[in-house]
Each structure stands twice: as structure tokens, then as C-alpha cells.
Amino acid sequence: MCGIVGYIGKREASPLLLNGLRRLEYRGYDSAGIAVLNGELSVVKQKGSVGDLENALQKSGDLLSGATVGIAHTRWATHGDPSDRNAHPHLNNAGDIALIHNGIIENHAALRLELTSHGYTFNSATDTEVLVHLIDRMWKDEPSLSLEGAVRRALRHVEGAYGLCVISSREPGTLVVARKGSPLVLGLGDGEYFVASDAAPIVEHTRKVVYLGDGEMAVVTADGYTVKTVENIETEKLITELDFELGEIEKGGFEHFMLKEIFEQPDVMHDVMRGRVRLEEGRVRLGGIEDYLDRLKQAKRIVICACGTSWHAGLIGEYLIEEFARIPVEVDYASEFRYRNPIVGTDDVVIVISQSGETADTLAALRAAKEKGALVMGICNVVGSTIARETLCGMYTHAGPEVGVASTKAFTAQVIVLYMLALALSKGRTISHDEIALNLKELTRVPEKAARILELDSQIKSIAEIFKDAKNFLYLGRGYNFPVALEGALKLKEISYIHAEGYPAAEMKHGPIALIDEDMPVIFIATRDSTYTKILSNIEEVRSRKGRVIAIANDGDQEISRLAEHVIYIPQATGPIMPLLTVIPLQLLAYHIATLRGCNVDRPRNLAKSVTVE
């Protein structure tokens, strides 16, 4: 969602804060702002981009120069439209407290009424402004409080999610941050400290970080920091070393982060398997779940909870685990799991999947499953994230930072992790050692095959040029390729704003077929597997209604070329492997259609990278 940056130390704050905001632009936002302490609070905020904020700062002259304490924010509108007045930071009426906030204050309406009755006036339509006035109110009620105490007392009245950062001219050498449901990380420098909503703005300054947990606050000065719970209990925090380089969050010569990350996938596939796939032993070693493997194998049922792209990866995981390990699997939207009363018990395993490890609905599903006694396992990309800390066991995907809002390499990394998990669960239970070894050998060939598909980029761009003005797309697949059809449709609508739907190919005749005409591109994933002849029949049905067929097919398939208007040929692989290959041309097609339509694929409208709003 929104981006938070804070700094306290010896250097001038505003250039560091602005650069930090640039590092967070990928998260999606519609306005930006900055506040610094230089004797008194100075605030500049602006609807639009970080570049627009920088222009506004230049017009303000030396307003922010010299300050060594400050906070900055990029806002993604929730309450109130994108505008200067709704941009963060927000000030109290006296102008001596500034606050930035990610999340949702659920009882903001009641708090607003109460504060209005005490004489507070509101300058925005946001839920966030309630917080800064509430802190001020607590401080006025008890002037002996510190800024920390006023924030703590205010948060006891708040319902909802927050990641917040507060400074005040009443206590100029202090920066207070707090977290509940919205991630915050503290970077530890030499006589200086950084706060951010993720590590991207921090890594160029320090590799040592502390991740705040839910219900925790940090009080930071230039001399040090303390972490306590909102209930004022001091906690010991593990210092984590960041495991990625600055270059990994830069474009590296590619026009967009999304394209860079699509092309990174062969290397990512190697990284996910490194140290885990033991070809010489014919087995897979998953250190993060080794101690719980027997319990996982004995599960009565596995429930996979995720959102968006991770949910699609989970669907493939269902197919893999049921095929190899013969354990029943259900895949649930995390947002639905948390709001119904699912039947989950101590014999069940719940696997939560999230690229960031901070997705709010997925975290809520995790906690609900733990309360019901299930063994909860996590699959995520970010070391030290909340999912990594709160699950009993799990695996990192090792995909490296994913900056593009539309997830690409995270999907393939998650599918490989699930593939390895399925084989680990099958060992000694359902398939032989030789079968496991054969499947692992197939898996290790995937990166080379993925690299060959990326060589088709120019061909895929030519197809994109033909269909970039289409109003609707239909994506169809069967078996392992049905979730890929869902993912392909999601990528297209996320970044090109074209309506697209994914369906099981056999379901086309149960409704979607009514939409097919000469203006409807239909993308078939038609690789040679057990459903191949059925797919050919589905293609014939579309052709008879003048639909325009684009097919993803295996090398050497001449029958497809007779039926489809355009064919993208990819290497042959076994059915369970195929989603790792068929998804890549769909990612490239979505990317090229979006760029040809003039869309900003790194900052799609209405989308954010780490979704913490519920």
C-alpha cells in the first residue's frame, strides 16, 4: 500500500527522505509529502508523483534545509480523494505534531465526532488525521506525558490497522513509530536511524534492520532506540542482516521493473532450487520444514490460503500435492477464510502464501488457523516478514526483491517451492525414489527452457501489437494450465486495464461461449498432455464462432498451427512442470499490450504492491 520513510541522525533529512520515497514508488500511490523538524515543523505535500513533490519543494526555497529529523509518505487513497489536503503528513491544529500512516482506522468516524466535540477541526477527509488529533488530545489531557506516552495512550483508543511514524516540535529529538497489521522496518546506521514500510529505502544506507511486530512501538533518537509493546513492555528484537543488494531494486537497463523481473526468472528458478534439490541423492531437502515433515505427511487435509497471484500458485500446489502425495488439498481465498467459520482442526495443515509476507488478509487467515490448532506453514519471499515470524515452519522463495506491482517471478518461485514440497511429502509414502529423482531432473531443466521462451519476446510483442486495442480477452486452459489461464488474465487486466477472464476450457460452453465473436481474442494453453484432444475440440468451437485464437503450444505441434491464428511455441515438459513455462509468454503478452497502450506497468492505477488494506 502506501510508503513510509523516516530519518533521524546527523545528515540532512530531506534528500534522504525524497530518495527513500523514490525507492517506494513501485508500491502504488497518488500523492506524496514530507515533514521535517528544524526548530519547528515544516510540511510540504502534493497530489501526484514524488517528482511533483520535489518541484513543490524547490518552490518552497530553503524551508526544509538543515533539518536532521523528518518523515515522508506516499499515499494510496482510501478515505478521501487524491488531493493536496488528503496527502500525508497530517498535522494537529497547533501545527506541532506531524504523522504519517498506512492502514485503516476502522473507528475513525466515532473518534472524529468525539474530537470535534472537543474543538478540533479537520482539514482532510482521511481517517489518518484522526490519529494526530487524538495524540494531541492525550498530550493535552496529561502534559507530563512524553511523545511516546501520548502515542501509546492514543493507540489504546484505536481500532484497525496502522503503521505510523510521528514527530513533534515539542520533543524534537524523538521519532516514534508503531505497527499493527501494516509493516515497518527500522534500519540501524552509525549514529543514524531509518524507518520505512519495507527495506528498499534502507539497504543503500545500512544492512542491519529490526522488523517491528504487531502491537509494537519503537522510540528512536540519534543515540539509539527502544522497542516496546503498546502496553509498555520492553521487548528484545533480533537484528536481521538484509540479504539483497541495491542493484536488485534498480532496473538494470530494462525499461520497466516488470520486464526485468520476467527476464530474471531463469536465474530465480536456479536460486529457489539451490541447496534444496539434491539430484545426486534423488531427493529434495527443505530445511525450513525438516523438523515438521512427518507431521505434514500425516495431515488429514491441507488448506492453502492466499490472495491474487499467490492464490493461483496455490491452485497449482493443490494439483501437485494431490497428484504426488495423495493428501487432500483445499485452496481458499484468505479474505474469505478469515470471515467465515472454516472447519479446521489439529489434524489439518494450513499453508499461507504471500510474496511480501505482510498481506493483511493472509495474516488474518494465518492467525485464525493457529487459533483453531492447525499446523501453519508459510511460503514467502521476505526474510523477517510477519508470516516468516508467526508460522511454525515454512520456506522462503529466494526470488529476490520484486519491485513490479504485477507479480511475475514470485509466481514461478512459489510454484517451484510447492513442487518441491509435494515431492518431499510423497517420499516414502506414495511414489518411489526413482520417480522422485525423475521429477527432480525435470525440474532442474526448467530454467534453461524458460530462457528459451524469453527469446520469443519480439514475436510476442508482434502479437501484442495486433490485439492491443481489444476490449476483452478470454484465457482457457485445462488441468495444470487452468490456474495459468487465471494468472494470465489477471496480469492483463492489472496492467493494461483490458477486461480479461480465465476459465477451465471445458467450462467455456457453460456461459462464456456467448461472448465469442470476431472481436474476441481467445488464448488457449494447448500443450500436449492428457487433455490435449479436448483442447483441440474447444478451439474448434471458438473458431466456428469466428473467435480469434492465440495458442500456447509445444514445439513441433503442426496441428495447432492449422487451427490457431497465432501460435507461441514453447519447449515440451511434463504436465506438472508445464505451468512454469506456459505462464511466461502470458506475462510477456500482458506487458507488451500494456506498454503499447501507453500504460505505466510499474505503477498501475488503483494497485499497490503490499496490500494491507482489508
XYZ file of C-alpha atoms in Angstrom:
614
model
C 0.000 0.000 0.000
C 1.401 3.448 0.942
C 5.075 4.141 1.537
C 6.626 5.348 4.805
C 10.125 6.772 5.257
C 11.602 8.335 8.393
C 15.062 9.539 9.379
C 16.835 10.761 12.485
C 20.582 11.316 12.662
C 23.317 13.737 11.630
C 22.712 14.171 7.915
C 20.238 16.496 6.242
C 16.952 14.638 6.272
C 15.039 15.883 3.223
C 17.308 14.455 0.446
C 17.352 11.089 2.223
C 13.577 11.121 2.615
C 12.951 12.038 -1.018
C 15.290 9.335 -2.240
C 13.533 6.874 0.053
C 10.173 7.800 -1.463
C 11.570 7.146 -4.931
C 12.601 3.670 -3.805
C 8.982 3.084 -2.736
C 7.265 4.378 -5.864
C 6.610 0.822 -7.025
C 4.127 0.334 -4.186
C 1.484 2.457 -5.917
C 0.418 5.924 -4.735
C -1.393 9.103 -5.735
C 0.189 11.822 -3.576
C 3.334 12.440 -1.554
C 4.508 14.611 1.292
C 7.353 15.374 3.669
C 7.715 16.926 7.137
C 10.972 17.903 8.870
C 11.888 19.319 12.262
C 14.137 22.348 12.245
C 13.112 24.172 15.376
C 9.529 23.938 14.174
C 7.680 21.607 11.840
C 7.790 22.319 8.115
C 5.483 20.362 5.809
C 5.189 20.167 2.024
C 2.750 17.774 0.365
C 1.426 17.410 -3.136
C -1.028 15.392 -5.173
C 0.766 13.428 -7.889
C 4.226 11.891 -8.068
C 7.376 12.174 -5.995
C 8.660 14.329 -8.862
C 5.727 16.707 -8.303
C 6.628 16.861 -4.605
C 10.231 17.632 -5.484
C 9.090 20.523 -7.713
C 6.961 21.852 -4.853
C 9.962 21.644 -2.525
C 12.101 23.647 -4.952
C 9.449 26.365 -4.972
C 9.439 26.436 -1.171
C 13.097 27.503 -1.117
C 15.129 26.607 1.969
C 12.098 25.614 4.013
C 13.398 22.103 4.735
C 17.164 22.635 4.620
C 19.319 21.823 7.618
C 16.831 19.561 9.383
C 18.158 16.193 10.588
C 14.807 14.696 11.624
C 11.941 14.026 9.238
C 9.220 11.788 7.879
C 7.842 11.295 4.363
C 4.993 9.402 2.767
C 3.427 8.269 -0.490
C -0.345 7.860 -0.144
C -2.699 5.443 -1.883
C -6.182 6.887 -1.414
C -8.609 5.013 0.843
C -10.563 7.664 2.759
C -10.809 10.835 0.713
C -9.839 11.503 -2.883
C -6.247 12.000 -4.096
C -5.553 15.675 -3.291
C -3.101 18.005 -1.598
C -5.224 18.252 1.539
C -5.601 14.481 1.900
C -1.892 13.822 1.347
C 0.285 12.930 4.345
C 1.847 14.100 6.656
C -1.084 15.385 8.720
C -0.729 17.996 11.458
C -2.614 18.671 14.639
C -4.379 22.061 14.851
C -1.447 23.669 16.664
C 0.941 22.512 13.935
C 3.452 20.951 16.331
C 2.781 17.222 15.715
C 3.162 15.548 12.310
C 2.089 11.997 11.496
C 2.176 9.609 8.545
C 0.156 6.412 8.478
C -0.509 3.247 6.481
C -3.599 1.159 7.125
C -7.219 1.772 8.059
C -8.612 3.259 11.283
C -11.937 1.457 11.497
C -13.458 3.609 14.259
C -12.346 6.886 12.698
C -15.911 8.209 12.355
C -16.653 7.868 16.072
C -13.287 9.348 17.017
C -13.809 12.252 14.620
C -17.146 13.101 16.261
C -15.624 12.951 19.714
C -12.636 15.118 18.763
C -14.879 17.631 17.001
C -16.886 17.969 20.216
C -13.633 18.912 21.957
C -12.946 21.714 19.493
C -10.711 20.005 16.941
C -11.142 20.977 13.311
C -10.363 18.645 10.419
C -8.650 19.719 7.210
C -8.901 16.417 5.334
C -11.313 13.572 4.628
C -8.836 10.946 5.816
C -9.059 8.514 8.701
C -5.392 9.325 9.421
C -5.991 12.900 10.581
C -7.981 11.472 13.490
C -4.760 9.939 14.835
C -2.737 13.141 15.018
C -5.569 14.992 16.793
C -6.048 12.056 19.161
C -2.360 12.121 20.114
C -2.632 15.859 20.717
C -5.710 15.318 22.885
C -3.916 12.711 25.030
C -0.988 15.082 25.471
C -3.240 17.976 26.474
C -5.046 15.801 28.995
C -1.721 14.874 30.591
C 1.006 17.416 29.735
C 3.642 15.452 31.647
C 3.491 12.678 29.042
C 6.296 12.213 26.531
C 5.557 11.916 22.802
C 5.902 8.164 23.272
C 3.346 8.201 26.091
C 0.870 10.301 24.121
C 1.105 7.983 21.119
C 0.737 4.912 23.311
C -2.322 6.287 25.056
C -3.915 7.319 21.747
C -3.419 3.874 20.224
C -5.410 2.292 23.031
C -8.474 4.048 21.588
C -7.828 2.940 18.002
C -9.417 0.022 16.160
C -7.972 -1.140 12.851
C -4.598 -1.425 11.182
C -1.713 1.005 11.294
C 1.916 1.531 10.541
C 2.675 5.061 11.704
C 5.519 7.463 12.277
C 5.243 10.604 14.443
C 7.463 13.604 15.159
C 6.796 16.730 17.207
C 8.478 20.085 17.798
C 7.601 19.626 21.483
C 10.122 16.768 21.579
C 12.362 17.464 18.581
C 14.945 14.731 19.096
C 12.476 11.840 19.028
C 10.792 9.795 16.350
C 8.033 7.370 17.416
C 6.805 4.521 15.230
C 4.139 1.882 15.843
C 2.805 -1.072 13.943
C -0.357 -3.172 13.891
C -1.072 -5.004 10.664
C 0.978 -2.709 8.428
C 4.713 -3.459 8.112
C 7.503 -1.263 9.446
C 11.243 -1.845 9.493
C 13.909 0.077 11.422
C 17.347 0.479 9.831
C 20.311 0.778 12.194
C 23.113 3.049 10.997
C 26.120 4.673 12.641
C 24.568 7.418 14.755
C 21.522 7.483 12.496
C 18.326 5.506 12.085
C 15.913 4.922 9.233
C 12.274 3.895 9.293
C 10.434 2.509 6.260
C 7.484 0.402 5.231
C 9.928 -2.024 3.622
C 13.682 -2.363 3.271
C 14.016 -0.778 -0.194
C 14.805 2.772 1.073
C 17.166 1.427 3.744
C 19.518 -1.006 2.003
C 21.745 1.689 0.454
C 22.453 3.107 3.934
C 22.671 0.053 6.186
C 22.133 -3.696 6.029
C 21.191 -4.031 9.705
C 17.459 -3.869 10.352
C 14.866 -4.648 13.001
C 11.360 -5.679 11.927
C 8.607 -4.441 14.209
C 5.970 -6.961 15.208
C 2.261 -6.352 15.566
C 1.439 -4.305 18.639
C 4.978 -2.942 18.960
C 6.333 0.604 19.141
C 9.851 1.923 18.641
C 11.139 5.142 20.176
C 14.118 6.368 18.163
C 16.655 9.117 18.855
C 20.022 9.824 17.274
C 21.599 7.974 20.222
C 19.633 4.739 19.987
C 16.252 3.048 20.030
C 13.981 1.007 22.265
C 11.184 -1.313 21.229
C 8.179 -1.869 23.493
C 4.690 -3.193 23.143
C 1.791 -0.753 23.057
C 1.209 -1.935 26.645
C 4.686 -0.533 27.528
C 6.537 -3.839 27.919
C 10.095 -3.666 26.564
C 10.971 -6.381 24.038
C 14.252 -7.785 22.772
C 14.460 -7.615 18.984
C 16.587 -9.688 16.649
C 18.815 -7.632 14.336
C 18.496 -9.005 10.796
C 21.049 -8.614 8.003
C 19.436 -7.657 4.681
C 20.203 -10.309 2.067
C 19.832 -8.333 -1.163
C 21.858 -5.714 -2.994
C 20.849 -2.222 -4.101
C 21.162 -3.268 -7.737
C 18.344 -5.760 -7.248
C 15.849 -2.931 -6.747
C 17.091 -0.949 -9.759
C 16.063 -1.528 -13.371
C 19.422 -2.742 -14.632
C 18.931 -1.448 -18.185
C 15.351 -2.664 -18.599
C 12.604 -0.176 -19.396
C 10.412 -1.363 -16.539
C 10.817 -3.390 -13.358
C 8.174 -5.817 -14.576
C 10.150 -6.687 -17.705
C 13.347 -7.029 -15.680
C 11.644 -9.440 -13.301
C 10.136 -11.513 -16.119
C 13.635 -11.916 -17.566
C 15.096 -12.730 -14.137
C 13.002 -15.890 -13.876
C 15.575 -18.431 -15.146
C 18.041 -17.204 -12.510
C 15.324 -17.103 -9.848
C 14.397 -20.705 -10.665
C 18.015 -21.736 -10.054
C 18.066 -19.791 -6.776
C 14.858 -21.403 -5.489
C 16.267 -24.875 -6.097
C 19.834 -24.163 -4.951
C 20.780 -26.336 -1.981
C 17.344 -27.932 -1.944
C 17.285 -30.201 -4.992
C 19.824 -32.981 -4.439
C 19.962 -34.661 -7.843
C 22.810 -36.975 -6.890
C 20.729 -38.250 -3.958
C 17.435 -38.197 -5.823
C 15.732 -36.177 -3.122
C 14.748 -32.691 -2.061
C 15.903 -31.157 1.222
C 13.739 -28.404 2.684
C 15.451 -27.174 5.836
C 12.627 -24.855 6.857
C 10.173 -27.739 7.289
C 12.530 -30.651 8.025
C 11.570 -30.867 11.718
C 7.861 -30.925 10.860
C 7.927 -33.130 7.778
C 6.459 -36.193 9.495
C 3.570 -34.150 10.863
C 2.992 -32.610 7.442
C 2.881 -36.065 5.856
C 0.298 -37.210 8.404
C -2.045 -34.292 7.740
C -5.657 -35.268 7.301
C -6.028 -32.328 4.932
C -4.020 -29.337 3.690
C -5.642 -25.933 3.261
C -3.787 -23.338 1.185
C -4.680 -19.691 1.881
C -3.512 -16.836 -0.323
C -4.607 -13.841 -2.396
C -4.243 -12.869 -6.066
C -1.252 -14.352 -7.866
C -0.287 -16.380 -4.783
C -3.769 -17.926 -4.830
C -3.182 -19.045 -8.416
C 0.135 -20.598 -7.365
C -1.769 -22.303 -4.547
C -4.185 -23.862 -7.051
C -1.224 -25.434 -8.845
C 0.050 -26.530 -5.438
C -3.259 -28.316 -4.874
C -2.819 -30.287 -8.096
C 0.829 -31.103 -7.271
C 0.277 -32.248 -3.686
C -2.758 -34.326 -4.533
C -1.031 -35.953 -7.514
C 2.290 -36.722 -5.834
C 1.494 -37.025 -2.106
C -2.217 -38.019 -2.313
C -3.162 -35.677 0.553
C -6.499 -33.838 0.112
C -5.970 -30.128 -0.514
C -8.334 -27.160 -0.497
C -7.399 -23.687 -1.730
C -9.115 -20.776 -0.043
C -9.047 -17.047 -0.651
C -7.512 -15.707 2.539
C -10.084 -12.910 2.592
C -12.914 -15.470 2.652
C -11.217 -17.851 5.073
C -10.956 -15.166 7.737
C -14.581 -14.038 7.537
C -16.313 -17.387 7.590
C -16.094 -20.132 10.198
C -13.973 -22.758 8.445
C -13.750 -26.291 9.774
C -10.071 -26.566 10.645
C -8.579 -28.718 13.393
C -5.392 -30.122 14.845
C -5.117 -32.773 12.114
C -5.016 -30.115 9.390
C -2.137 -28.169 7.898
C -2.726 -24.626 6.679
C -0.202 -23.217 4.197
C -0.231 -19.438 3.794
C 1.451 -17.943 0.714
C 2.436 -14.290 0.237
C 5.227 -12.643 -1.720
C 5.698 -9.873 0.863
C 4.813 -11.913 3.929
C 2.675 -8.961 5.018
C -0.634 -9.365 3.130
C -3.294 -8.420 5.696
C -5.936 -10.974 4.750
C -3.359 -13.759 4.615
C -2.001 -12.791 8.042
C -5.531 -12.860 9.445
C -6.078 -16.329 7.947
C -2.784 -17.468 9.484
C -3.868 -16.310 12.945
C -7.342 -17.808 12.614
C -5.838 -21.177 11.657
C -3.432 -21.078 14.615
C -6.301 -20.361 16.978
C -8.058 -23.491 15.683
C -4.990 -25.602 16.391
C -3.784 -26.284 12.847
C -0.124 -26.530 11.980
C 0.508 -23.356 9.971
C 3.286 -23.269 7.398
C 4.399 -20.186 5.480
C 5.726 -19.628 1.976
C 7.019 -16.101 1.433
C 9.853 -14.132 -0.111
C 10.828 -11.589 2.545
C 13.149 -12.677 5.345
C 11.920 -11.365 8.694
C 8.389 -10.663 7.435
C 5.407 -11.269 9.695
C 4.440 -14.545 8.017
C 8.016 -15.787 8.448
C 7.914 -14.908 12.151
C 4.436 -16.146 13.005
C 4.314 -19.515 11.209
C 5.597 -22.650 12.873
C 7.627 -23.672 9.834
C 7.992 -22.678 6.204
C 10.115 -21.912 3.187
C 11.477 -18.759 1.600
C 11.165 -18.491 -2.157
C 14.517 -16.676 -2.562
C 13.137 -14.741 -5.543
C 14.928 -11.525 -4.587
C 13.068 -8.203 -4.270
C 10.051 -7.976 -6.549
C 9.512 -4.304 -7.326
C 6.958 -4.640 -10.136
C 3.429 -4.279 -8.806
C 2.190 -7.047 -11.118
C 3.815 -10.138 -9.660
C 5.764 -12.354 -12.085
C 8.861 -14.038 -10.696
C 7.136 -14.539 -7.335
C 4.587 -16.791 -9.071
C 7.157 -19.100 -10.641
C 9.189 -19.181 -7.408
C 6.110 -20.134 -5.377
C 5.164 -22.887 -7.828
C 8.673 -24.382 -7.625
C 8.520 -24.329 -3.819
C 5.156 -26.092 -3.935
C 6.538 -28.630 -6.434
C 9.437 -29.433 -4.092
C 7.047 -29.608 -1.131
C 4.795 -32.080 -2.967
C 7.777 -34.347 -3.715
C 9.027 -34.104 -0.130
C 5.576 -35.110 1.156
C 5.440 -38.044 -1.243
C 8.759 -39.556 -0.193
C 8.280 -42.935 1.471
C 4.521 -42.703 1.081
C 3.167 -42.654 -2.447
C 5.822 -42.624 -5.171
C 9.155 -44.366 -5.487
C 12.623 -42.919 -5.051
C 13.222 -43.293 -8.800
C 10.037 -41.355 -9.613
C 11.069 -38.537 -7.279
C 14.522 -38.442 -8.875
C 12.975 -38.305 -12.366
C 10.694 -35.416 -11.399
C 13.575 -33.501 -9.837
C 15.606 -33.968 -13.004
C 12.710 -32.496 -14.998
C 12.535 -29.584 -12.571
C 16.221 -28.724 -12.968
C 15.710 -28.410 -16.748
C 13.105 -25.687 -16.338
C 15.454 -22.655 -16.128
C 17.039 -23.458 -19.492
C 13.613 -23.946 -21.073
C 12.387 -20.687 -19.548
C 15.368 -18.865 -21.058
C 14.426 -20.246 -24.494
C 10.885 -18.899 -24.096
C 12.231 -15.435 -23.272
C 13.924 -15.454 -26.680
C 10.400 -15.258 -28.171
C 9.917 -11.751 -26.766
C 9.882 -9.988 -30.147
C 7.369 -12.472 -31.589
C 5.100 -11.978 -28.579
C 5.395 -8.201 -28.940
C 4.238 -8.521 -32.581
C 1.138 -10.407 -31.429
C 0.547 -7.731 -28.784
C 0.562 -5.042 -31.483
C -2.302 -6.834 -33.246
C -4.501 -7.209 -30.166
C -3.625 -4.161 -28.052
C -6.960 -2.453 -28.775
C -9.173 -5.444 -27.955
C -11.821 -4.744 -25.314
C -11.993 -8.266 -23.843
C -9.832 -11.391 -23.667
C -10.675 -14.957 -22.713
C -7.956 -17.286 -21.351
C -8.623 -21.043 -21.392
C -6.671 -23.989 -20.026
C -7.204 -27.426 -18.548
C -5.601 -29.324 -15.684
C -2.377 -27.731 -14.504
C -2.851 -24.961 -17.059
C -6.229 -23.800 -15.767
C -4.627 -21.756 -12.922
C -2.196 -20.364 -15.518
C -5.179 -19.137 -17.549
C -6.399 -17.328 -14.414
C -2.964 -15.817 -13.867
C -2.610 -14.723 -17.493
C -5.970 -12.948 -17.351
C -5.044 -11.294 -14.055
C -1.775 -9.947 -15.463
C -3.539 -8.437 -18.476
C -6.234 -6.632 -16.515
C -3.811 -5.476 -13.801
C -1.538 -3.532 -16.111
C -3.395 -2.915 -19.393
C -6.893 -2.268 -17.941
C -8.434 -4.627 -20.501
C -11.197 -6.867 -19.232
C -9.974 -10.465 -19.198
C -11.271 -13.708 -17.732
C -9.666 -17.090 -17.173
C -11.738 -20.278 -17.333
C -11.302 -24.037 -17.442
C -11.584 -24.713 -21.167
C -14.445 -27.182 -20.684
C -16.482 -24.513 -18.881
C -16.405 -22.218 -21.916
C -19.621 -23.738 -23.220
C -21.366 -23.050 -19.892
C -21.728 -19.317 -20.464
C -18.567 -17.612 -21.796
C -19.147 -19.006 -25.287
C -21.956 -16.462 -25.640
C -19.333 -13.695 -25.679
C -17.227 -15.072 -28.513
C -17.287 -13.239 -31.832
C -14.812 -11.862 -34.366
C -13.658 -9.204 -31.876
C -12.842 -11.625 -29.048
C -9.227 -12.858 -28.700
C -9.192 -16.275 -27.014
C -5.906 -17.526 -25.618
C -5.661 -21.304 -25.347
C -2.959 -23.030 -23.353
C -2.825 -26.093 -25.584
C 0.231 -28.086 -24.567
C 0.465 -31.826 -25.231
C -0.901 -33.545 -22.132
C -3.800 -35.853 -21.289
C -6.356 -33.153 -22.157
C -4.807 -32.148 -25.487
C -7.506 -33.613 -27.753
C -10.193 -31.989 -25.622
C -8.474 -28.608 -26.017
C -8.451 -29.060 -29.794
C -12.220 -29.541 -29.693
C -12.580 -26.364 -27.640
C -10.512 -24.457 -30.203
C -12.815 -25.701 -32.963
C -15.805 -24.402 -31.006
C -14.228 -20.936 -30.809
C -13.266 -20.955 -34.488
C -16.813 -21.822 -35.511
C -17.925 -18.626 -33.795
C -15.208 -16.572 -35.507
C -13.192 -16.094 -32.303
C -9.552 -15.130 -32.795
C -7.363 -17.890 -31.392
C -3.903 -17.403 -29.883
C -2.364 -20.693 -28.746
C 0.475 -21.583 -26.426
C 1.669 -24.949 -27.802
C 4.621 -27.284 -27.673
C 7.422 -27.215 -30.217
C 6.622 -29.194 -33.342
C 2.836 -29.196 -32.939
C 1.660 -28.643 -36.517
C -1.979 -29.420 -35.804
C -2.273 -26.285 -33.679
C -0.875 -24.097 -36.448
C -3.787 -25.222 -38.640
C -6.351 -24.136 -36.046
C -4.918 -21.021 -34.417
C -4.359 -17.548 -35.900
C -1.172 -17.188 -33.840
C 0.920 -19.848 -32.099
C 3.617 -19.308 -29.487
C 5.722 -22.471 -29.375
C 7.405 -23.455 -26.116
C 9.541 -26.455 -25.099
C 7.918 -29.763 -24.145
C 7.751 -30.730 -20.454
C 5.722 -32.978 -18.189
C 2.266 -31.792 -17.120
C 3.214 -30.774 -13.559
C 6.178 -28.746 -14.901
C 4.244 -27.011 -17.648
C 2.775 -24.053 -15.628
C 6.326 -22.796 -15.026
C 6.714 -22.443 -18.807
C 3.245 -21.565 -20.081
C 2.947 -18.573 -17.753
C 5.982 -16.768 -19.222
C 4.533 -15.942 -22.686
C 1.351 -14.724 -20.949
C 3.411 -12.394 -18.742
C 5.203 -11.018 -21.788
C 1.972 -10.618 -23.740
C 0.374 -8.644 -20.914
C 3.488 -6.483 -20.563
C 3.683 -5.609 -24.255
C -0.032 -4.922 -24.638
C 0.146 -2.575 -21.646
C 3.192 -0.660 -22.873
C 1.790 -0.385 -26.411
C -1.341 1.137 -24.874
C 0.800 3.672 -23.017
C 0.112 2.208 -19.561
C 2.593 2.637 -16.720
C 3.265 -1.006 -15.891
C 5.407 -0.151 -12.864
C 2.626 1.947 -11.341
C -0.727 0.526 -12.499
C -3.717 2.623 -11.495
C -5.547 1.624 -8.320
C -2.997 -1.088 -7.478
C -0.418 -1.300 -4.724
C 2.371 -3.790 -4.090
C 1.889 -4.776 -0.465
C -1.831 -4.751 0.213
C -2.506 -4.151 3.889
C -5.972 -2.628 3.498
C -8.621 -5.162 4.407
